[in-house]
Amino acid sequence: MAPNMPPDYWWVTGVVVFILALTATVDAFTATIPELLIFLGLLAVVGTQGRCASWEIAAQHLQQAVIAGLLIWAINFAWYCKFDYDALGMGDAKWTMLAVACFGVTPVLFAWGFGAVLAVIFMEAVRLVGYRISRVTFSPFLFISLGVGLYWVRFW
């Protein structure tokens, strides 16, 4: 369950998980995150929290989400200025914003750390098999790691 999500609206959390899974799947095959789905997820989370819990809580969650997105953008911008190519996709920033708005910062930080480890393992496994890949979409690894992070935060 997402923090500050009213129990009667458990289905909103399910919708957000579905949106995150769907956008991660689309990203895996097309290297793009559908912005409309992310926006609809943010609207559902903030609207439900505001209407049923409090608008102050909804604003705090939205603020955390925007800060997370801006932080990822700033890291990518600094990397681009230094090396002349992107380090992160902005789809990952948008995906992260929705995850933070719904589930909070801690499981998403875990997802970024564990997701990076999974992505490196995947790249090395592909390299050992003999294929060369130039880019890896990160949101599928983020989604898997978010599930692990949610389990870790909620049940441990």
Short mmCIF file of C-alpha atoms in Angstrom, two decimals:
data_model
loop_
_atom_site.label_atom_id
_atom_site.label_comp_id
_atom_site.label_asym_id
_atom_site.label_seq_id
_atom_site.Cartn_x
_atom_site.Cartn_y
_atom_site.Cartn_z
CA MET A 1 0.00 0.00 0.00
CA ALA A 2 1.18 3.51 -0.75
CA PRO A 3 1.69 5.83 2.22
CA ASN A 4 -1.21 8.22 2.87
CA MET A 5 -3.43 6.43 0.36
CA PRO A 6 -6.84 5.83 1.92
CA PRO A 7 -7.66 2.09 2.26
CA ASP A 8 -10.90 2.53 0.32
CA TYR A 9 -8.82 3.68 -2.66
CA TRP A 10 -6.39 0.77 -2.78
CA TRP A 11 -7.17 0.41 -6.47
CA VAL A 12 -5.30 3.66 -7.24
CA THR A 13 -2.09 1.99 -6.09
CA GLY A 14 -2.89 -0.93 -8.39
CA VAL A 15 -3.46 1.45 -11.29
CA VAL A 16 -0.11 3.14 -10.60
CA VAL A 17 1.69 -0.22 -10.51
CA PHE A 18 -0.01 -1.13 -13.82
CA ILE A 19 1.03 2.20 -15.37
CA LEU A 20 4.61 1.77 -14.16
CA ALA A 21 4.73 -1.78 -15.55
CA LEU A 22 3.16 -0.75 -18.86
CA THR A 23 5.48 2.20 -19.36
CA ALA A 24 8.52 0.09 -18.44
CA THR A 25 7.44 -2.50 -21.01
CA VAL A 26 6.91 0.16 -23.68
CA ASP A 27 10.32 1.62 -22.81
CA ALA A 28 11.96 -1.79 -23.16
CA PHE A 29 10.73 -2.10 -26.76
CA THR A 30 10.65 1.51 -27.98
CA ALA A 31 13.10 3.38 -25.68
CA THR A 32 10.40 5.93 -24.84
CA ILE A 33 8.13 6.40 -21.85
CA PRO A 34 4.55 7.44 -22.70
CA GLU A 35 4.17 10.82 -20.99
CA LEU A 36 0.37 10.76 -21.03
CA LEU A 37 0.25 7.62 -18.89
CA ILE A 38 2.68 9.12 -16.39
CA PHE A 39 0.62 12.31 -16.23
CA LEU A 40 -2.61 10.37 -15.70
CA GLY A 41 -0.95 8.37 -12.92
CA LEU A 42 0.27 11.54 -11.20
CA LEU A 43 -3.19 13.06 -11.53
CA ALA A 44 -4.79 9.97 -9.99
CA VAL A 45 -2.33 9.82 -7.07
CA VAL A 46 -2.37 13.51 -6.21
CA GLY A 47 -6.12 13.83 -6.72
CA THR A 48 -6.92 10.81 -4.57
CA GLN A 49 -4.54 11.83 -1.80
CA GLY A 50 -5.81 15.40 -1.86
CA ARG A 51 -9.48 14.51 -1.89
CA CYS A 52 -9.35 11.67 0.62
CA ALA A 53 -6.35 12.35 2.90
CA SER A 54 -5.40 16.03 2.69
CA TRP A 55 -4.24 18.46 0.03
CA GLU A 56 -1.20 19.22 2.16
CA ILE A 57 -0.09 15.58 1.99
CA ALA A 58 -0.81 15.47 -1.74
CA ALA A 59 1.26 18.62 -2.25
CA GLN A 60 4.15 17.19 -0.24
CA HIS A 61 4.16 14.01 -2.33
CA LEU A 62 3.99 16.02 -5.55
CA GLN A 63 6.81 18.25 -4.31
CA GLN A 64 8.99 15.22 -3.56
CA ALA A 65 8.21 13.85 -7.03
CA VAL A 66 9.16 17.10 -8.75
CA ILE A 67 12.38 17.36 -6.72
CA ALA A 68 13.29 13.78 -7.72
CA GLY A 69 12.64 14.57 -11.39
CA LEU A 70 14.67 17.78 -11.22
CA LEU A 71 17.54 15.99 -9.48
CA ILE A 72 17.72 13.38 -12.23
CA TRP A 73 17.52 16.14 -14.86
CA ALA A 74 20.36 18.08 -13.13
CA ILE A 75 22.58 14.98 -12.97
CA ASN A 76 21.94 14.31 -16.65
CA PHE A 77 22.57 17.98 -17.55
CA ALA A 78 25.90 18.01 -15.70
CA TRP A 79 26.91 14.76 -17.39
CA TYR A 80 25.92 16.13 -20.81
CA CYS A 81 27.92 19.33 -20.25
CA LYS A 82 30.99 17.27 -19.32
CA PHE A 83 30.82 14.40 -21.83
CA ASP A 84 28.50 15.62 -24.64
CA TYR A 85 26.03 12.75 -24.36
CA ASP A 86 23.14 11.86 -22.05
CA ALA A 87 23.73 9.66 -19.02
CA LEU A 88 20.06 9.12 -18.22
CA GLY A 89 16.85 9.28 -20.16
CA MET A 90 14.27 11.82 -19.12
CA GLY A 91 11.70 9.05 -19.33
CA ASP A 92 13.38 7.56 -16.29
CA ALA A 93 12.95 10.91 -14.52
CA LYS A 94 9.22 10.98 -15.31
CA TRP A 95 8.81 7.34 -14.30
CA THR A 96 10.59 8.11 -11.04
CA MET A 97 8.32 11.09 -10.40
CA LEU A 98 5.22 8.87 -10.52
CA ALA A 99 6.83 6.23 -8.31
CA VAL A 100 7.90 8.83 -5.72
CA ALA A 101 4.46 10.49 -5.71
CA CYS A 102 2.78 7.18 -4.99
CA PHE A 103 5.26 5.19 -2.90
CA GLY A 104 7.64 7.72 -1.40
CA VAL A 105 11.36 8.33 -1.68
CA THR A 106 12.85 5.32 0.15
CA PRO A 107 11.63 2.48 -2.11
CA VAL A 108 12.51 4.51 -5.20
CA LEU A 109 16.06 5.16 -3.95
CA PHE A 110 16.36 1.42 -3.37
CA ALA A 111 15.03 0.85 -6.90
CA TRP A 112 17.67 3.10 -8.43
CA GLY A 113 20.49 1.38 -6.56
CA PHE A 114 19.33 -2.19 -7.06
CA GLY A 115 18.17 -1.42 -10.62
CA ALA A 116 21.66 -0.19 -11.51
CA VAL A 117 23.12 -3.43 -10.21
CA LEU A 118 20.61 -5.48 -12.23
CA ALA A 119 21.33 -3.44 -15.37
CA VAL A 120 25.09 -4.00 -15.02
CA ILE A 121 24.54 -7.74 -14.50
CA PHE A 122 22.32 -7.79 -17.62
CA MET A 123 24.90 -5.90 -19.71
CA GLU A 124 27.69 -8.23 -18.60
CA ALA A 125 25.56 -11.32 -19.27
CA VAL A 126 24.77 -10.06 -22.77
CA ARG A 127 28.44 -9.27 -23.35
CA LEU A 128 29.49 -12.74 -22.20
CA VAL A 129 27.06 -14.31 -24.65
CA GLY A 130 28.76 -12.35 -27.42
CA TYR A 131 26.29 -9.58 -28.24
CA ARG A 132 27.28 -5.95 -28.25
CA ILE A 133 24.71 -3.45 -27.02
CA SER A 134 25.14 0.29 -27.01
CA ARG A 135 22.20 1.30 -24.81
CA VAL A 136 20.04 -0.30 -22.19
CA THR A 137 16.62 1.03 -21.25
CA PHE A 138 16.61 1.43 -17.48
CA SER A 139 12.93 1.55 -16.51
CA PRO A 140 12.41 -2.25 -16.72
CA PHE A 141 15.18 -2.66 -14.15
CA LEU A 142 13.66 0.17 -12.12
CA PHE A 143 10.28 -1.57 -12.12
CA ILE A 144 11.68 -4.90 -10.94
CA SER A 145 13.75 -3.14 -8.29
CA LEU A 146 10.80 -1.03 -7.16
CA GLY A 147 8.91 -4.22 -6.40
CA VAL A 148 11.82 -5.47 -4.33
CA GLY A 149 12.17 -2.05 -2.68
CA LEU A 150 8.49 -1.90 -1.78
CA TYR A 151 8.68 -5.34 -0.26
CA TRP A 152 11.83 -4.39 1.66
CA VAL A 153 10.41 -1.09 2.98
CA ARG A 154 6.95 -2.40 3.89
CA PHE A 155 7.74 -5.85 5.30
CA TRP A 156 11.28 -5.74 6.71
#
